[in-house]
Tab-separated table of C-alpha atoms and ligand atoms in Angstrom:
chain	number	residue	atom	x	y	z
A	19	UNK	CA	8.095	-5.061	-14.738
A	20	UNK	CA	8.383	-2.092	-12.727
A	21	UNK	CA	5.073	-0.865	-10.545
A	22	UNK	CA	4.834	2.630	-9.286
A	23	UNK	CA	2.522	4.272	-7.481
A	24	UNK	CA	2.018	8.084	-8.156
A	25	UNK	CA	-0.132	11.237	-7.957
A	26	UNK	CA	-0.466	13.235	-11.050
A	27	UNK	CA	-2.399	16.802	-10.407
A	28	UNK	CA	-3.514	16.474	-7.476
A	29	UNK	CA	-4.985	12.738	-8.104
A	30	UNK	CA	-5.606	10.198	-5.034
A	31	UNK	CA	-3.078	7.611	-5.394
A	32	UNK	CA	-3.162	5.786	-8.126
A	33	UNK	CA	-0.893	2.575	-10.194
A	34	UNK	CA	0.994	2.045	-13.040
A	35	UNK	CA	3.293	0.052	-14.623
A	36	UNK	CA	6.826	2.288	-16.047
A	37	UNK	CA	8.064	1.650	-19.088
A	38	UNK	CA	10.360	3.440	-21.334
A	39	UNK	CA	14.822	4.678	-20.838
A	40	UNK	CA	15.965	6.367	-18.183
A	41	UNK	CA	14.950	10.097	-18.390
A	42	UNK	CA	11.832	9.275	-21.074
A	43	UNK	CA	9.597	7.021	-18.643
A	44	UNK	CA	5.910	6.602	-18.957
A	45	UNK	CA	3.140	5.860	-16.710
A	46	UNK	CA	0.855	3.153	-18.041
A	47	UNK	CA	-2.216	3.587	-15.676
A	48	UNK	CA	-3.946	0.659	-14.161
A	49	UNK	CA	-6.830	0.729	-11.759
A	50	UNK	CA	-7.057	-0.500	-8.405
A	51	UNK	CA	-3.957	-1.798	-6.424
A	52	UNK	CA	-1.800	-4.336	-8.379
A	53	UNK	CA	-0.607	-6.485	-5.315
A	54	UNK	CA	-4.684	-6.911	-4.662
A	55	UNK	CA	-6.274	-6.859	-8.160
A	56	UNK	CA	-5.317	-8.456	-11.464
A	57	UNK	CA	-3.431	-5.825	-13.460
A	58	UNK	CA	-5.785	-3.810	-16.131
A	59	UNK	CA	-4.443	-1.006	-17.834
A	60	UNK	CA	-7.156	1.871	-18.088
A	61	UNK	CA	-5.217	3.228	-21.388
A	62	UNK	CA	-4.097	6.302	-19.892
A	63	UNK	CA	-0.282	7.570	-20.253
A	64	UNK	CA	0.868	9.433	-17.338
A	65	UNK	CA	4.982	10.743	-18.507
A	66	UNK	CA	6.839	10.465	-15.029
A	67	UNK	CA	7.797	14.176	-15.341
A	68	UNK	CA	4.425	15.090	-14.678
A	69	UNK	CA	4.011	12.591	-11.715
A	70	UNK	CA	5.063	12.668	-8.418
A	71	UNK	CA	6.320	9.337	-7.340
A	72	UNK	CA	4.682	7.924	-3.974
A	73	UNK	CA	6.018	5.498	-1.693
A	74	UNK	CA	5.536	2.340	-4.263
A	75	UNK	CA	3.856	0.169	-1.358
A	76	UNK	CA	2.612	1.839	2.508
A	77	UNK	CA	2.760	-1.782	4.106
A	78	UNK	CA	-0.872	-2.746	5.627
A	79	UNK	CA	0.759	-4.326	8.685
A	80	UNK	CA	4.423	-3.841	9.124
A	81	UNK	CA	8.001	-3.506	7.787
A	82	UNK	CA	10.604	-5.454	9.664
A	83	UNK	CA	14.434	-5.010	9.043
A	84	UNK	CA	17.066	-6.840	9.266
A	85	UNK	CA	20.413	-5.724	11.122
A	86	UNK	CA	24.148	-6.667	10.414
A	87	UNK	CA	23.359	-8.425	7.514
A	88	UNK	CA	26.666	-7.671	6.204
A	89	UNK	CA	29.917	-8.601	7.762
A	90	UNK	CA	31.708	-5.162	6.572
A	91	UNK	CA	28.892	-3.436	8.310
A	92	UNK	CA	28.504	-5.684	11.690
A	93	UNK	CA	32.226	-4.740	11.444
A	94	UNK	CA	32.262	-0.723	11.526
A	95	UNK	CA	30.177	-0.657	14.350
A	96	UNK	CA	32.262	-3.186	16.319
A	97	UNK	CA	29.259	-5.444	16.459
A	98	UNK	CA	29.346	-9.247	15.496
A	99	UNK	CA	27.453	-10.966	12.719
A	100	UNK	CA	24.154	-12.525	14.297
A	101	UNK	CA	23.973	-16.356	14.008
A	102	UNK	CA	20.502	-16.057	12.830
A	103	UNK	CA	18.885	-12.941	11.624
A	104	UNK	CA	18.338	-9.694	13.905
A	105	UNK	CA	15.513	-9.076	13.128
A	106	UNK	CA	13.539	-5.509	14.272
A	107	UNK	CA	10.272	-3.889	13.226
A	108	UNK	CA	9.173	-0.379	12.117
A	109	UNK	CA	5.830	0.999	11.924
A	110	UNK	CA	4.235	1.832	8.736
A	111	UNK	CA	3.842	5.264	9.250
A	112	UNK	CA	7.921	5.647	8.761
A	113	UNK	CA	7.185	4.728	4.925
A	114	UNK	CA	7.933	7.548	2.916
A	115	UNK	CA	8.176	8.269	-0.990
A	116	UNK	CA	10.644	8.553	-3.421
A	117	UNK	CA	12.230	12.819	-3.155
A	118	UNK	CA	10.150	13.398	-0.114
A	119	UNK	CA	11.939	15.819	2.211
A	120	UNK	CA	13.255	14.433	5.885
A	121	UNK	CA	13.108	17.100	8.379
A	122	UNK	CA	15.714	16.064	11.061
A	123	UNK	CA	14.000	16.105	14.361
A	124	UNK	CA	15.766	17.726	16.942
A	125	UNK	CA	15.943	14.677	19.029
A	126	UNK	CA	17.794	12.967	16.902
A	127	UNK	CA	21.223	14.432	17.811
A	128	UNK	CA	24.004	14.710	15.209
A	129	UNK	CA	24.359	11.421	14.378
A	130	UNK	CA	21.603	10.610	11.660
A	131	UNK	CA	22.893	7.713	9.489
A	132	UNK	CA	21.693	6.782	6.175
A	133	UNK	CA	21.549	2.775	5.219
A	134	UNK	CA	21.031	2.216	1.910
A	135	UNK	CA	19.233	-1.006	1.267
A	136	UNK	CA	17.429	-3.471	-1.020
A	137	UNK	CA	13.822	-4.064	0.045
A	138	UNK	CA	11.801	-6.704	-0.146
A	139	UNK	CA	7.657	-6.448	-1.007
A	140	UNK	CA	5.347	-9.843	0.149
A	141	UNK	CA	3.346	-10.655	-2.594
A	142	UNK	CA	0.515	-13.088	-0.481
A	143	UNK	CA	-0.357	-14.187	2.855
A	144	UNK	CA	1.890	-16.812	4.092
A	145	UNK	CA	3.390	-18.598	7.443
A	146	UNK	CA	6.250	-21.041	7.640
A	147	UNK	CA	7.478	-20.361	4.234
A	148	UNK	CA	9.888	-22.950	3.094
A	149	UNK	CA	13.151	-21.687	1.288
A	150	UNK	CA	12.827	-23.205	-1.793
A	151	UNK	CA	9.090	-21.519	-2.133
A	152	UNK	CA	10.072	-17.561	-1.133
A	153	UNK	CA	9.998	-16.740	-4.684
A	154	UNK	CA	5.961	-17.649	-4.306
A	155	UNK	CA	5.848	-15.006	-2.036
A	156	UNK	CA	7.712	-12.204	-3.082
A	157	UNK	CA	5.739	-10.035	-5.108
A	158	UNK	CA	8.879	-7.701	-6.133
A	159	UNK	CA	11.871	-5.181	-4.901
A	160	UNK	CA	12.471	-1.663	-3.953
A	161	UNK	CA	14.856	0.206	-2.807
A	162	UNK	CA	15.076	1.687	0.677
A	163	UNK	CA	16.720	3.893	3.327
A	164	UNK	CA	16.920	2.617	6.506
A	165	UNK	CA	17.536	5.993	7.750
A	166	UNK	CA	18.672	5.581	11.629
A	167	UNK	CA	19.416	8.155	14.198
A	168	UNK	CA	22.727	6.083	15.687
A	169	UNK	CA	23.101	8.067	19.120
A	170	UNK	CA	19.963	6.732	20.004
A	171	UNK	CA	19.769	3.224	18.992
A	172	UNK	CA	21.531	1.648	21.965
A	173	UNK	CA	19.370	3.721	24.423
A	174	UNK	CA	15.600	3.055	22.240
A	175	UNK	CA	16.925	-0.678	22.802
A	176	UNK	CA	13.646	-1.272	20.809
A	177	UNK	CA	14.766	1.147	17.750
A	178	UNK	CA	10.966	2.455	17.908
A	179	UNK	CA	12.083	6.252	17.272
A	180	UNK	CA	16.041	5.457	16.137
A	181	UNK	CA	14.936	3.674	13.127
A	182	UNK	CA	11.144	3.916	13.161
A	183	UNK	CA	10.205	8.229	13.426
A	184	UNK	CA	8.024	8.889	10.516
A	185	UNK	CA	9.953	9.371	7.282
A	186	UNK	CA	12.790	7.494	8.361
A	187	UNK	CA	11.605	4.244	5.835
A	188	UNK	CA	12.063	6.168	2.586
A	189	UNK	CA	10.925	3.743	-0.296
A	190	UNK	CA	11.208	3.973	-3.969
A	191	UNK	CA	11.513	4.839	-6.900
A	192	UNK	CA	9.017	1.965	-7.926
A	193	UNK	CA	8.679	-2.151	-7.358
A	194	UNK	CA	10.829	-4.516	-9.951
A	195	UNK	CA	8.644	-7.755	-10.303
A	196	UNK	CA	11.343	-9.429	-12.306
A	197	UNK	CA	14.517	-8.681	-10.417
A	198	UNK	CA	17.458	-11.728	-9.150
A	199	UNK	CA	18.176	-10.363	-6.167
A	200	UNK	CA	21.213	-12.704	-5.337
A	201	UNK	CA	24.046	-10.046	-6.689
A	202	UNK	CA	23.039	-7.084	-7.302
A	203	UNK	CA	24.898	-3.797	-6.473
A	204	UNK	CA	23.985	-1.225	-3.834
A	205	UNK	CA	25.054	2.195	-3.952
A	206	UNK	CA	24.754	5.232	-1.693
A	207	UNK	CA	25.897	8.589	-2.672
A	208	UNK	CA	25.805	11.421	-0.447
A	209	UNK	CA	25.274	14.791	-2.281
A	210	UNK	CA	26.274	18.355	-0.824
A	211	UNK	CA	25.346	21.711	-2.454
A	212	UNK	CA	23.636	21.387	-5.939
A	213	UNK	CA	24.306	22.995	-9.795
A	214	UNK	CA	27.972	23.524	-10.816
A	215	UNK	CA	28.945	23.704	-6.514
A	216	UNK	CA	27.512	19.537	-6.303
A	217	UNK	CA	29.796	17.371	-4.477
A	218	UNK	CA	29.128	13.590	-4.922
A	219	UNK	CA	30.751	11.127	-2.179
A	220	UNK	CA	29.919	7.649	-3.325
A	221	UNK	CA	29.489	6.412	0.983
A	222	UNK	CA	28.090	3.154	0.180
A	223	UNK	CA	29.442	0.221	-2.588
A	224	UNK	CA	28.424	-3.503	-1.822
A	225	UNK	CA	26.824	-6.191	-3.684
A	226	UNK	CA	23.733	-8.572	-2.211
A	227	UNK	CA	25.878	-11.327	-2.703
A	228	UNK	CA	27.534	-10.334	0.425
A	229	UNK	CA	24.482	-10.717	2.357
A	230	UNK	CA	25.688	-13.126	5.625
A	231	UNK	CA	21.523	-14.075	5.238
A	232	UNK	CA	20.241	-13.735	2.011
A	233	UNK	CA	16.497	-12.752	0.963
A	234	UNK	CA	15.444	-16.358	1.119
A	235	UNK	CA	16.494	-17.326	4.546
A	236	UNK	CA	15.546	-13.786	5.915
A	237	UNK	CA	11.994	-13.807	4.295
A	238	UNK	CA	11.904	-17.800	5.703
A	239	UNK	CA	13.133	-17.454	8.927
A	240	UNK	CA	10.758	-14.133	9.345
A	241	UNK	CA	7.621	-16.259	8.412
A	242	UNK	CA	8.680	-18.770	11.319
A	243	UNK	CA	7.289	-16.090	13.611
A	244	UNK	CA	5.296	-13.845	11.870
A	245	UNK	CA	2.389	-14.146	9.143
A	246	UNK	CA	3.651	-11.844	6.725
A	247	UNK	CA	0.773	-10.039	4.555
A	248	UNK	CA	0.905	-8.954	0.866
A	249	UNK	CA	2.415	-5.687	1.212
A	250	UNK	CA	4.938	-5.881	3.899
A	251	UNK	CA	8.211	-4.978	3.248
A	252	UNK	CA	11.641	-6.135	4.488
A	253	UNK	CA	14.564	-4.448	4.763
A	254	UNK	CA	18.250	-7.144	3.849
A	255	UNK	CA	20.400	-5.016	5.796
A	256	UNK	CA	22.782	-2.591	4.732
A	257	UNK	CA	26.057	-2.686	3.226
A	258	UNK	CA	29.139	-1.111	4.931
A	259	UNK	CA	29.590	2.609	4.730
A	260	UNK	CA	27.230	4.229	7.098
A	261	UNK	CA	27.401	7.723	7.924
A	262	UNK	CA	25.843	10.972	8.798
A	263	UNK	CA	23.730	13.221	6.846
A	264	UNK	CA	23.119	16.620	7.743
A	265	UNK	CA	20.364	18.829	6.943
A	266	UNK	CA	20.926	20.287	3.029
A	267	UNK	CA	22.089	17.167	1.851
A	268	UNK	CA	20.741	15.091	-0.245
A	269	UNK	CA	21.400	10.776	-0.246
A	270	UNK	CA	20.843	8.680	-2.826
A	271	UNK	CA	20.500	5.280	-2.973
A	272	UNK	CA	21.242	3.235	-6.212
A	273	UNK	CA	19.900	-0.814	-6.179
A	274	UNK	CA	21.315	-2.097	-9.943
A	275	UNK	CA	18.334	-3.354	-11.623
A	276	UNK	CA	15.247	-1.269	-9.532
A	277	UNK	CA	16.327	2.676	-9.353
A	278	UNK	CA	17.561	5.454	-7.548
A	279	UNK	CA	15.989	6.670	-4.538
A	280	UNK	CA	16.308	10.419	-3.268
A	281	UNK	CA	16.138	11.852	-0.394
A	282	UNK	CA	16.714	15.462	0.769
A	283	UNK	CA	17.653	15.976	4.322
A	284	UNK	CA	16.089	19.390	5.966
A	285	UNK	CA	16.829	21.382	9.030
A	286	UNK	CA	13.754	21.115	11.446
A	287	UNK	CA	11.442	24.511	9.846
A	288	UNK	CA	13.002	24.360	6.085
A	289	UNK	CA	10.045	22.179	5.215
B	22	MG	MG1	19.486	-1.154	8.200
C-alpha cells in the first residue's frame, strides 16, 4: 500500500492511500495521520494531478543516516567501510517534499552532491529492537536524497549544515507499506535542460542487496542508542555514483518498488 501525504487547493495537509498505474493515480482520502490513527477512508477521490505531493512523513523527532553503507561508495571517496554503522543525524526541518525546489545556498561551494537513497519510516516506539523483530517496527519505505554539500563535510565534522541545511532531506513520492527491501534497485538520474534539449545521465545504479549493513541491523543497532519514535526516518546509505548538481538541474531518484523522487536544483534568487 502506498501512503501519501498531499495538499489539494490550498488544503492543510492531509492523507491518502494511491492507487491506480503509473500516470492515472488516485488519491483515496483518509482522515487523520495513518502512522497515528487506524486508516478510514472519508470517500473522497483526490486524482494526483490535482495534488501536490508533500513530504510523505516530517519526522516528530529526528532522521538519522547512515554513511558508507556501500563498499563502491566508501570506495570513491577513499574512505573505508565502517565496522559497525556510521551513523549521523539531521534535523527535521531538512525534510522536504517530493518536486520541491532546492535553492543552493551560497555557502555551499561547488560541490553539492546528490545521494540517492532508500529510506526507512518507524512505525512505533521502540528501544533495543532485536533483528529478527525490525519488521514490527517499520511502518514502510520512501525514497530519499541525502543531498550533501561535500566541500564542507570534513570541516562541519558534525555534518549539521553539509547534510542537514533545510531542504537538503528531500523525501518522496509516497510510503510503500508492503515493500522487501533486501534487493531492490536504486537509481539516480541527473537531468540537464528540459523538452526536446533534456539530457538524462543515469549517475547512480546499485541494488540494496549491496548494503555492507542492511535495514535490519541498521534500524537494530540504531535502537541500541536511541528510542526511535513512529515517524522517524532513516537513511541506508547511498550507492556509488555521487556527484554534483548545479543549479537548473534537476535529480531524480528511482527506488524499484516505491517511486521516483524529483528534485529541481535552483540558483540562490530563482525561487
Ligand atoms: Mg548518504
Amino acid at each position: 500500500m502506498r501512503i501519501a501525504r498531499f495538499s489539494s487547493g490550498g488544503s492543510d495537509p492531509r492523507y491518502a492511500v494511491v492507487e491506480g498505474a503509473p500516470g492515472e493515480e488516485e488519491l483515496l482520502v483518509v482522515s487523520g495521520d495513518p502512522l497515528f490513527t487506524p486508516l478510514n477512508p472519508t470517500g473522497e477521490r483526490v486524482p494526483l494531478v490535482d495534488a501536490r505531493l508533500l513530504a510523505p512523513v516530517i519526522p516528530r523527532s529526528k532522521v538519522l543516516g547512515i554513511g558508507r553503507n556501500y563498499a563502491a561508495h566508501a570506495a570513491e571517496l577513499g574512505n573505508e567501510v565502517p565496522a559497525e554503522p556510521l551513523v549521523f543525524t539531521v534535523p527535521n526541518t531538512s525534510v522536504a517534499g517530493p518536486g520541491d525546489p532546492l535553492v543552493i545556498p551560497a555557502w555551499a561551494g561547488e560541490e553539492l552532491h546528490y545521494e540517492g537513497e532508500l529510506a526507512v519510516v518507524i512505525r512505533r516506539l521502540c528501544k533495543d529492537v532485536p533483528l529478527a523483530r525490525v519488521p514490527e517496527v517499520v511502518y514502510g519505505y520512501t525514497v530519499a536524497n541525502d543531498v550533501t554539500a561535500r566541500s564542507l563535510q570534513e570541516s562541519d565534522r558534525q555534518w549539521w549544515r553539509a547534510k542537514g541545511a533545510d531542504g537538503f532531506t528531500p523525501l518522496g513520492p509516497w510510503i510503500e507499506t508492503e515493500l522487501d527491501p533486501a534487493d531492490v534497485r536504486i537509481e539516480t538520474r541527473r537531468i540537464t535542460g528540459a523538452g526536446a534539449d533534456e539530457e538524462v545521465e543515469v549517475v547512480q545504479d546499485g541494488r540494496t542487496s549491496l548494503m555492507v549493513h542492511d535495514v535490519a541491523a541498521i534500524v537494530a543497532h540504531v535502537s541500541q542508542a536511541m528510542t526511535l519514535l513512529p515517524g522517524d526516518v532513516i537513511l541506508t546509505g547511498t550507492p556509488a555514483g555521487v556527484g554534483p548538481v548545479r543549479a537548473g538541474q534537476r535529480v531524480e531518484v528511482e527506488v524499484e518498488g516505491i517511486g521516483v523522487l524529483s528534485t529541481p536544483f535552483l540558483a540562490p534568487g530563482q525561487d
